[in-house]
Short mmCIF file of C-alpha atoms in Angstrom, two decimals:
data_model
loop_
_atom_site.label_atom_id
_atom_site.label_comp_id
_atom_site.label_asym_id
_atom_site.label_seq_id
_atom_site.Cartn_x
_atom_site.Cartn_y
_atom_site.Cartn_z
CA MET I 56 0.54 -32.93 -13.80
CA ILE I 57 -0.90 -29.47 -14.32
CA PHE I 58 0.74 -29.35 -17.74
CA ILE I 59 -0.87 -32.67 -18.69
CA MET I 60 -4.31 -31.51 -17.56
CA ALA I 61 -3.95 -28.32 -19.59
CA THR I 62 -2.61 -29.91 -22.78
CA ARG I 63 -5.16 -32.71 -22.76
CA LYS I 64 -7.73 -30.19 -23.88
CA PHE I 65 -6.02 -29.98 -27.29
CA VAL I 66 -3.28 -32.64 -27.56
CA ASP I 67 -4.49 -36.21 -28.04
CA TYR I 68 -3.74 -38.47 -25.06
CA VAL I 69 -4.89 -41.93 -24.06
CA ASP I 70 -5.24 -43.28 -20.53
CA PHE I 71 -4.66 -47.04 -20.48
CA VAL I 72 -4.45 -49.98 -18.12
CA ALA I 73 -2.05 -52.92 -18.58
CA GLU I 74 -2.79 -56.23 -16.83
CA GLY I 75 -0.30 -59.01 -16.21
CA ALA I 76 2.27 -60.45 -13.85
CA PHE I 77 5.21 -58.28 -14.94
CA CYS I 78 3.72 -54.82 -15.49
CA GLU I 79 6.94 -53.01 -14.67
CA ARG I 80 8.68 -54.57 -17.70
CA LEU I 81 6.44 -52.44 -19.89
CA LEU I 82 8.28 -49.28 -18.81
CA THR I 83 11.66 -50.67 -19.92
CA LEU I 84 10.39 -52.10 -23.20
CA ALA I 85 8.42 -48.92 -24.02
CA ALA I 86 11.46 -46.74 -23.39
CA GLY I 87 13.40 -48.91 -25.84
CA GLU I 88 10.77 -48.15 -28.47
CA GLY I 89 10.98 -44.41 -27.72
CA ILE I 90 7.56 -44.36 -26.04
CA ASN I 91 7.12 -42.09 -23.01
CA ILE I 92 4.63 -43.39 -20.44
CA ILE I 93 3.39 -40.48 -18.33
CA ASN I 94 2.46 -40.87 -14.67
CA PRO I 95 2.71 -44.70 -14.47
CA ARG I 96 1.15 -46.30 -11.39
CA LYS I 97 1.24 -49.98 -10.43
CA LYS I 98 -1.24 -51.68 -8.13
CA GLY I 99 -1.16 -55.45 -7.85
CA TYR I 100 -1.18 -56.95 -11.36
CA GLN I 101 -2.32 -53.71 -13.00
CA MET I 102 -0.48 -50.62 -14.15
CA THR I 103 -2.14 -47.43 -15.35
CA GLY I 104 -0.55 -44.66 -17.37
CA THR I 105 -0.94 -42.08 -20.13
CA VAL I 106 0.64 -41.89 -23.59
CA PHE I 107 0.26 -39.79 -26.71
CA ALA I 108 -2.52 -41.18 -28.89
CA GLY I 109 -0.03 -41.89 -31.67
CA ASP I 110 2.15 -43.93 -29.30
CA TYR I 111 -0.64 -46.19 -28.10
CA LYS I 112 -0.50 -48.39 -31.20
CA LYS I 113 3.27 -48.68 -30.81
CA LEU I 114 2.75 -49.72 -27.17
CA ARG I 115 1.03 -52.95 -28.21
CA LYS I 116 4.30 -54.59 -29.31
CA PRO I 117 6.16 -54.13 -25.96
CA ALA I 118 2.96 -55.07 -24.11
CA LYS I 119 2.75 -58.33 -26.08
CA THR I 120 6.42 -59.03 -25.40
CA ALA I 121 5.83 -58.54 -21.64
CA GLY I 122 2.75 -60.75 -21.78
CA LEU I 123 0.34 -57.95 -20.85
CA ARG I 124 -3.17 -57.11 -21.92
CA LEU I 125 -3.79 -53.45 -22.88
CA LYS I 126 -7.06 -51.62 -22.52
CA ILE I 127 -7.99 -48.00 -23.19
CA VAL I 128 -9.62 -46.32 -20.19
CA LYS I 129 -10.20 -42.82 -21.56
CA LYS I 130 -9.32 -40.68 -24.56
CA HIS I 131 -8.46 -36.99 -24.32
CA GLY I 132 -7.84 -34.30 -26.90
CA ILE I 133 -9.44 -32.06 -29.47
CA SER I 134 -9.60 -34.69 -32.25
CA PHE I 135 -11.43 -37.16 -30.02
CA PHE I 136 -13.73 -34.39 -28.89
CA LEU I 137 -14.52 -33.36 -32.48
CA LYS I 138 -15.02 -36.98 -33.50
CA ARG I 139 -17.56 -37.52 -30.75
CA ASN I 140 -19.30 -34.32 -31.74
CA ARG I 141 -18.77 -34.42 -35.52
CA LYS I 142 -22.50 -34.03 -36.07
CA LYS I 143 -22.50 -30.90 -33.97
CA ILE I 144 -20.53 -28.69 -36.32
CA GLY I 145 -22.17 -25.56 -35.03
CA PHE I 146 -21.19 -26.40 -31.48
CA ALA I 147 -17.60 -27.10 -32.50
CA ALA I 148 -17.41 -23.91 -34.54
CA GLY I 149 -18.88 -21.94 -31.65
CA THR I 150 -16.34 -23.42 -29.24
CA VAL I 151 -13.48 -22.45 -31.53
CA GLY I 152 -14.97 -18.98 -31.89
CA VAL I 153 -15.23 -18.58 -28.12
CA MET I 154 -11.63 -19.70 -27.73
CA LEU I 155 -10.46 -17.15 -30.27
CA ILE I 156 -12.44 -14.42 -28.53
CA VAL I 157 -11.03 -15.40 -25.14
CA LEU I 158 -7.50 -15.43 -26.53
CA ALA I 159 -8.08 -11.97 -27.98
CA LEU I 160 -9.54 -10.65 -24.71
CA ASN I 161 -6.61 -12.10 -22.80
CA MET I 162 -4.34 -9.67 -24.65
CA PHE I 163 -5.87 -6.77 -22.69
CA ILE I 164 -5.85 -5.60 -19.08
CA TRP I 165 -9.33 -5.85 -17.55
CA LYS I 166 -8.65 -5.49 -13.85
CA VAL I 167 -6.21 -3.37 -11.80
CA ASN I 168 -5.63 -4.27 -8.13
CA VAL I 169 -3.68 -2.36 -5.46
CA ILE I 170 -2.09 -4.47 -2.71
CA GLY I 171 -0.25 -3.41 0.45
CA ASN I 172 -1.49 0.15 1.02
CA GLU I 173 -3.06 1.30 4.29
CA LYS I 174 -2.46 5.06 4.44
CA VAL I 175 -2.03 6.05 0.80
CA PRO I 176 -5.50 6.08 -0.86
CA THR I 177 -6.06 3.41 -3.49
CA GLN I 178 -7.58 5.95 -5.87
CA ASP I 179 -4.34 8.03 -5.80
CA ILE I 180 -2.29 4.98 -6.81
CA ILE I 181 -4.80 4.04 -9.53
CA ALA I 182 -4.77 7.64 -10.84
CA ALA I 183 -0.97 7.60 -11.13
CA ALA I 184 -1.13 4.27 -13.00
CA GLU I 185 -3.75 5.65 -15.38
CA GLU I 186 -1.44 8.55 -16.23
CA LYS I 187 0.92 5.94 -17.71
CA GLY I 188 -1.93 4.25 -19.58
CA LEU I 189 -2.53 1.32 -17.21
CA THR I 190 -6.34 1.20 -17.38
CA PRO I 191 -8.93 -1.57 -17.86
CA GLY I 192 -9.21 -2.28 -21.57
CA SER I 193 -5.63 -1.27 -22.40
CA LEU I 194 -3.35 -3.56 -24.43
CA ARG I 195 -1.25 -5.70 -22.10
CA LYS I 196 1.96 -5.77 -24.17
CA LYS I 197 2.26 -2.00 -24.49
CA HIS I 198 2.89 -1.55 -20.75
CA VAL I 199 6.40 -1.35 -19.30
CA ALA I 200 6.00 -2.39 -15.67
CA ARG I 201 9.19 -0.66 -14.47
CA GLU I 202 8.19 2.72 -15.94
CA ILE I 203 4.72 2.51 -14.39
CA SER I 204 6.23 1.55 -11.00
CA TRP I 205 8.60 4.54 -10.99
CA HIS I 206 5.83 6.93 -12.01
CA ILE I 207 3.51 5.75 -9.23
CA LEU I 208 6.38 6.01 -6.74
CA ASN I 209 7.24 9.57 -7.80
CA GLN I 210 3.60 10.67 -7.62
CA ASN I 211 3.00 9.37 -4.08
CA ASP I 212 5.32 10.54 -1.30
CA GLY I 213 3.88 8.01 1.13
CA LEU I 214 5.23 5.04 -0.85
CA ALA I 215 8.66 3.51 -0.34
CA TRP I 216 8.49 0.92 -3.12
CA VAL I 217 6.15 -0.08 -5.97
CA THR I 218 6.07 -3.20 -8.14
CA VAL I 219 3.66 -3.76 -11.03
CA ASN I 220 2.95 -7.42 -11.86
CA ILE I 221 0.88 -8.14 -14.96
CA GLN I 222 -0.57 -11.66 -14.87
CA GLY I 223 -2.94 -12.55 -17.66
CA CYS I 224 -5.56 -9.84 -17.88
CA VAL I 225 -4.97 -8.65 -14.29
CA ALA I 226 -2.46 -6.00 -13.19
CA ASN I 227 -1.45 -6.13 -9.54
CA ILE I 228 0.19 -2.99 -8.12
CA VAL I 229 2.08 -4.11 -5.00
CA VAL I 230 3.24 -1.23 -2.79
CA THR I 231 5.26 -0.73 0.38
CA GLU I 232 4.48 2.40 2.37
CA VAL I 233 6.98 4.69 4.06
CA ASN I 234 7.54 3.77 7.69
CA GLU I 235 7.04 7.15 9.30
CA GLU I 236 8.96 7.43 12.55
CA THR I 237 7.81 9.78 15.22
CA GLU I 238 9.32 13.17 14.61
CA MET I 239 9.54 16.18 16.88
CA LYS I 240 6.90 18.72 15.90
CA TYR I 241 8.21 22.26 15.60
CA ASP I 242 5.69 24.91 16.57
CA ASP I 243 7.71 28.12 16.50
CA ASP I 244 4.91 30.64 16.60
CA LYS I 245 5.37 31.34 20.33
CA PRO I 246 7.95 31.02 23.13
CA VAL I 247 7.33 28.19 25.62
CA ASN I 248 8.93 26.75 28.74
CA ILE I 249 9.19 23.04 29.43
CA VAL I 250 7.60 22.06 32.74
CA ALA I 251 6.99 18.72 34.46
CA SER I 252 3.67 17.08 33.58
CA LYS I 253 3.86 15.09 36.86
CA TYR I 254 6.22 14.44 39.73
CA GLY I 255 9.25 12.14 39.41
CA VAL I 256 13.00 11.73 39.66
CA ILE I 257 14.84 12.74 36.50
CA ARG I 258 16.88 9.93 34.95
CA SER I 259 17.90 11.49 31.61
CA MET I 260 17.60 14.82 29.77
CA ASP I 261 17.95 15.71 26.11
CA VAL I 262 17.63 19.49 25.68
CA PHE I 263 17.23 20.61 22.06
CA ASP I 264 16.43 24.29 22.61
CA GLY I 265 16.31 26.50 25.71
CA GLN I 266 18.20 26.51 29.02
CA ASP I 267 17.96 23.52 31.39
CA VAL I 268 17.32 24.46 35.03
CA VAL I 269 17.36 20.96 36.57
CA LYS I 270 19.77 18.05 36.24
CA VAL I 271 19.70 14.26 36.25
CA GLY I 272 18.91 12.92 39.73
CA ASP I 273 16.74 15.91 40.76
CA ALA I 274 13.25 15.26 42.11
CA VAL I 275 10.59 17.50 40.60
CA MET I 276 6.90 18.13 41.25
CA LYS I 277 4.15 18.65 38.71
CA GLY I 278 4.48 22.12 37.16
CA ASP I 279 8.17 22.59 38.08
CA LEU I 280 10.25 24.36 35.44
CA LEU I 281 12.58 21.94 33.63
CA VAL I 282 13.83 23.89 30.63
CA SER I 283 13.55 27.66 30.42
CA ALA I 284 12.70 29.55 27.24
CA VAL I 285 15.00 32.37 28.46
CA TYR I 286 18.38 31.80 26.89
CA GLU I 287 21.53 33.77 27.73
CA ASP I 288 24.19 33.77 25.01
CA ARG I 289 27.92 34.33 25.47
CA TYR I 290 27.43 38.11 25.21
CA ASN I 291 25.02 38.03 28.19
CA LYS I 292 22.14 38.85 25.88
CA LEU I 293 18.77 37.37 26.85
CA THR I 294 16.40 36.02 24.17
CA LEU I 295 13.34 33.82 24.25
CA LYS I 296 13.16 30.48 22.49
CA HIS I 297 10.63 27.77 21.88
CA ALA I 298 12.10 25.33 24.41
CA ARG I 299 12.28 21.69 23.36
CA ALA I 300 13.43 18.72 25.40
CA LYS I 301 12.91 15.07 26.21
CA VAL I 302 12.99 14.53 29.97
CA MET I 303 12.73 10.93 31.18
CA ALA I 304 11.75 10.60 34.82
CA GLU I 305 11.05 7.72 37.17
CA THR I 306 7.45 8.10 38.28
CA ASP I 307 4.30 6.12 38.93
CA TYR I 308 1.40 5.22 36.68
CA SER I 309 -1.81 3.27 37.15
CA ILE I 310 -4.36 1.48 34.97
CA THR I 311 -7.75 0.09 36.02
CA VAL I 312 -9.77 -2.35 33.89
CA GLU I 313 -13.17 -3.96 34.49
CA PHE I 314 -14.29 -7.22 32.88
CA PRO I 315 -18.05 -7.93 33.11
CA MET I 316 -18.58 -11.51 34.30
CA GLU I 317 -21.87 -11.62 32.39
CA GLN I 318 -21.93 -10.28 28.85
CA VAL I 319 -24.47 -10.06 26.06
CA ILE I 320 -22.76 -10.68 22.73
CA PRO I 321 -24.15 -10.87 19.18
CA GLU I 322 -23.72 -14.08 17.19
CA LYS I 323 -24.58 -15.16 13.66
CA ASN I 324 -28.02 -16.70 13.23
CA GLY I 325 -28.15 -17.91 9.64
CA ILE I 326 -27.92 -16.07 6.33
CA LYS I 327 -30.32 -13.15 6.13
CA LYS I 328 -29.54 -11.97 2.60
CA GLU I 329 -27.19 -12.79 -0.25
CA VAL I 330 -26.03 -10.17 -2.73
CA GLY I 331 -24.02 -10.85 -5.88
CA GLU I 332 -22.03 -8.78 -8.33
CA ILE I 333 -20.69 -9.71 -11.77
CA SER I 334 -17.82 -7.72 -13.23
CA VAL I 335 -17.54 -7.99 -17.04
CA LEU I 336 -14.77 -6.05 -18.79
CA GLY I 337 -14.70 -3.59 -15.90
CA LEU I 338 -18.50 -3.13 -15.94
CA LYS I 339 -20.09 -4.13 -12.63
CA ILE I 340 -23.60 -5.62 -12.61
CA LYS I 341 -25.18 -6.03 -9.18
CA TYR I 342 -28.03 -8.40 -8.42
CA GLY I 343 -29.84 -8.47 -5.12
CA SER I 344 -30.20 -5.64 -2.60
CA ASP I 345 -28.25 -5.01 0.59
CA LYS I 346 -30.91 -2.69 1.97
CA ASN I 347 -31.29 -2.89 5.78
CA CYS I 348 -28.03 -4.84 6.03
CA GLU I 349 -25.96 -2.01 7.50
CA GLY I 350 -24.00 -3.15 10.55
CA LEU I 351 -24.69 -6.86 9.99
CA PRO I 352 -21.77 -9.30 9.92
CA PHE I 353 -20.94 -10.47 6.41
CA GLU I 354 -18.63 -12.68 4.39
CA THR I 355 -17.44 -11.97 0.85
CA ASP I 356 -15.86 -14.29 -1.67
CA GLU I 357 -14.75 -13.37 -5.16
CA LYS I 358 -13.59 -15.65 -7.95
CA ASP I 359 -12.47 -15.22 -11.55
CA LEU I 360 -13.99 -17.30 -14.32
CA TYR I 361 -11.89 -19.46 -16.63
CA PHE I 362 -12.40 -21.00 -20.06
CA PHE I 363 -10.30 -24.14 -19.78
CA TRP I 364 -7.06 -22.64 -18.39
CA LEU I 365 -7.58 -19.15 -19.85
CA LYS I 366 -8.63 -16.49 -17.41
CA LEU I 367 -11.68 -14.53 -18.53
CA PRO I 368 -12.16 -10.80 -17.86
CA ILE I 369 -15.15 -11.81 -15.77
CA SER I 370 -15.36 -12.12 -12.00
CA VAL I 371 -18.21 -12.99 -9.64
CA LYS I 372 -18.45 -11.62 -6.10
CA ASN I 373 -20.86 -13.01 -3.52
CA THR I 374 -21.66 -11.26 -0.25
CA ARG I 375 -23.61 -13.08 2.47
CA TYR I 376 -25.18 -11.05 5.28
CA PHE I 377 -25.99 -12.88 8.49
CA ALA I 378 -28.86 -12.33 10.89
CA VAL I 379 -27.79 -11.64 14.47
CA LYS I 380 -29.19 -12.79 17.78
CA GLU I 381 -28.01 -11.79 21.24
CA LYS I 382 -26.52 -14.41 23.50
CA THR I 383 -25.83 -14.04 27.22
CA ILE I 384 -22.56 -15.57 28.40
CA THR I 385 -21.65 -16.01 32.06
CA TYR I 386 -17.95 -16.39 32.80
CA ASN I 387 -16.51 -18.21 35.80
CA MET I 388 -13.78 -16.72 37.99
CA GLU I 389 -10.91 -18.18 35.99
CA GLN I 390 -12.35 -17.02 32.65
CA SER I 391 -13.09 -13.56 34.05
CA LYS I 392 -9.56 -13.24 35.42
CA SER I 393 -8.09 -14.22 32.05
CA GLY I 394 -10.35 -11.73 30.25
CA ALA I 395 -9.42 -8.93 32.65
CA TYR I 396 -5.69 -9.54 32.18
CA GLY I 397 -6.25 -9.51 28.43
CA LEU I 398 -7.84 -6.05 28.71
CA LEU I 399 -4.98 -4.88 30.92
CA GLU I 400 -2.40 -6.05 28.40
CA GLU I 401 -4.20 -4.19 25.59
CA LYS I 402 -4.31 -0.95 27.61
CA GLU I 403 -0.61 -1.28 28.46
CA LYS I 404 0.26 -1.52 24.77
CA ILE I 405 -1.75 1.61 23.99
CA GLU I 406 -1.13 3.86 27.00
CA MET I 407 2.41 2.80 27.91
CA ALA I 408 3.87 2.35 24.43
CA ASP I 409 6.51 5.05 25.05
CA MET I 410 7.22 4.10 28.67
CA GLU I 411 9.64 1.65 30.24
CA ILE I 412 8.11 -0.40 33.05
CA ILE I 413 10.41 -0.81 36.06
CA SER I 414 7.99 -2.59 38.41
CA LYS I 415 4.33 -3.58 38.44
CA LYS I 416 1.84 -4.48 41.17
CA VAL I 417 -1.68 -5.71 40.41
CA GLU I 418 -4.66 -5.80 42.80
CA GLU I 419 -7.67 -8.00 41.96
CA LYS I 420 -11.25 -7.82 43.22
CA VAL I 421 -14.80 -8.72 42.20
CA LYS I 422 -17.46 -6.06 42.59
CA ASP I 423 -20.92 -5.53 41.09
CA GLY I 424 -20.53 -8.50 38.73
CA LYS I 425 -17.19 -7.27 37.39
CA TYR I 426 -13.67 -8.63 37.70
CA ILE I 427 -11.56 -5.54 38.43
CA LEU I 428 -7.80 -5.14 38.08
CA LYS I 429 -5.89 -2.12 39.37
CA ALA I 430 -2.28 -2.09 38.19
CA ASP I 431 0.27 0.28 39.76
CA TYR I 432 3.55 0.81 37.92
CA ILE I 433 6.91 2.39 38.54
CA CYS I 434 8.10 3.44 35.11
CA LEU I 435 10.25 5.76 33.05
CA MET I 436 8.28 8.27 31.02
CA ASP I 437 8.77 11.59 29.27
CA ILE I 438 7.36 14.25 31.61
CA ALA I 439 8.28 17.25 29.41
CA GLU I 440 5.25 19.48 28.80
CA GLU I 441 5.13 22.81 26.97
CA GLN I 442 3.85 25.89 28.79
CA ASP I 443 3.20 29.26 27.13
CA ILE I 444 4.93 32.27 28.67
CA LEU I 445 4.54 36.02 28.50
CA SER I 446 7.68 38.16 28.72
CA ASP I 447 9.17 41.46 27.54
CA ILE I 448 12.41 39.75 26.53
CA PRO I 449 12.91 39.75 22.73
CA TRP I 450 11.42 36.63 21.08
CA GLU I 451 13.71 34.71 18.71
CA ASN I 452 11.85 32.50 16.24
CA THR I 453 14.54 30.05 15.14
CA ASP I 454 15.05 26.38 14.62
CA ASP I 455 18.74 26.57 15.56
CA MET I 456 19.75 24.34 18.47
CA SER I 457 21.21 26.20 21.42
#
């Protein structure tokens, strides 16, 4: 269907309607004459369809055989268009000229988009693409997408994969960033002990450097030494190290959240200002002013312009800024409870991301117009904390594991 709509602009087609008791016979008879009826639809004693203009005359014979009456509904195509506008030669010539210009412009890249990046700056990716010649105004066919992709990837360490898709006069650079896992930070400029950041019962220990002084199952208090920087080698020689360890202990944790049962929230109150921007061949022309619109909620929509099915190197962006009015909302007990638990869940995700919850107890109360939750947890968490030390023992600055 899309193909038909596109080709109708230039290829001559005729939409017709056939009336009679046996409309479906027309399909069989037409096929026997080598006539292709496109998109036939039957409703009652009528059938509609589309054929090439040259086939319409041939269709009369099978229609007569089937006892049907034919009628043209609409004509499509460049010849019909020119015939209707034969007195408007200038208009026709101008249309052809515009088409030729559009076809010529469509041979160039006029817009470069970057999709999928969050940490790697867009301008760094664009700069790497420009080094390989991918710039607005450059000839589309001269670009080798694979070479550009590899160059961008090699120039940006934060990217794991890059794909360049050139569609019409738009180049889309689709990237996947490196998934950076948490790594142990090595700060070897000073010797440190590992002490307990809070009390707990040790459930597991991974000592990477230094000498452990406690073991799994021991109960420790805040500040107790867990891993010593003083290391004794097999020759009974003492040296200092930058102790490193991961010590998981069973301990407690608590979170308190407060949800106001009456809140003043901003809401949209009609469009305050509308600002537009036209981008032509990479040149941006702005109309309207967004002065005094800072902080206002807004919506933006952007669309490319087309000449028939050809994409033009022109886009229009509209930004609508909304006025804001304050609205007071009063929540009932059930709504307040739900809101408070939502806040608690958010804080758990942030504060307890690296912890394992063993048990949880929540206390609820309402005070001063707030729904308050106090959650007490028993959890596993890393209680290892670095502590600087001063000693006369020789300091060994090394990354070697003990």
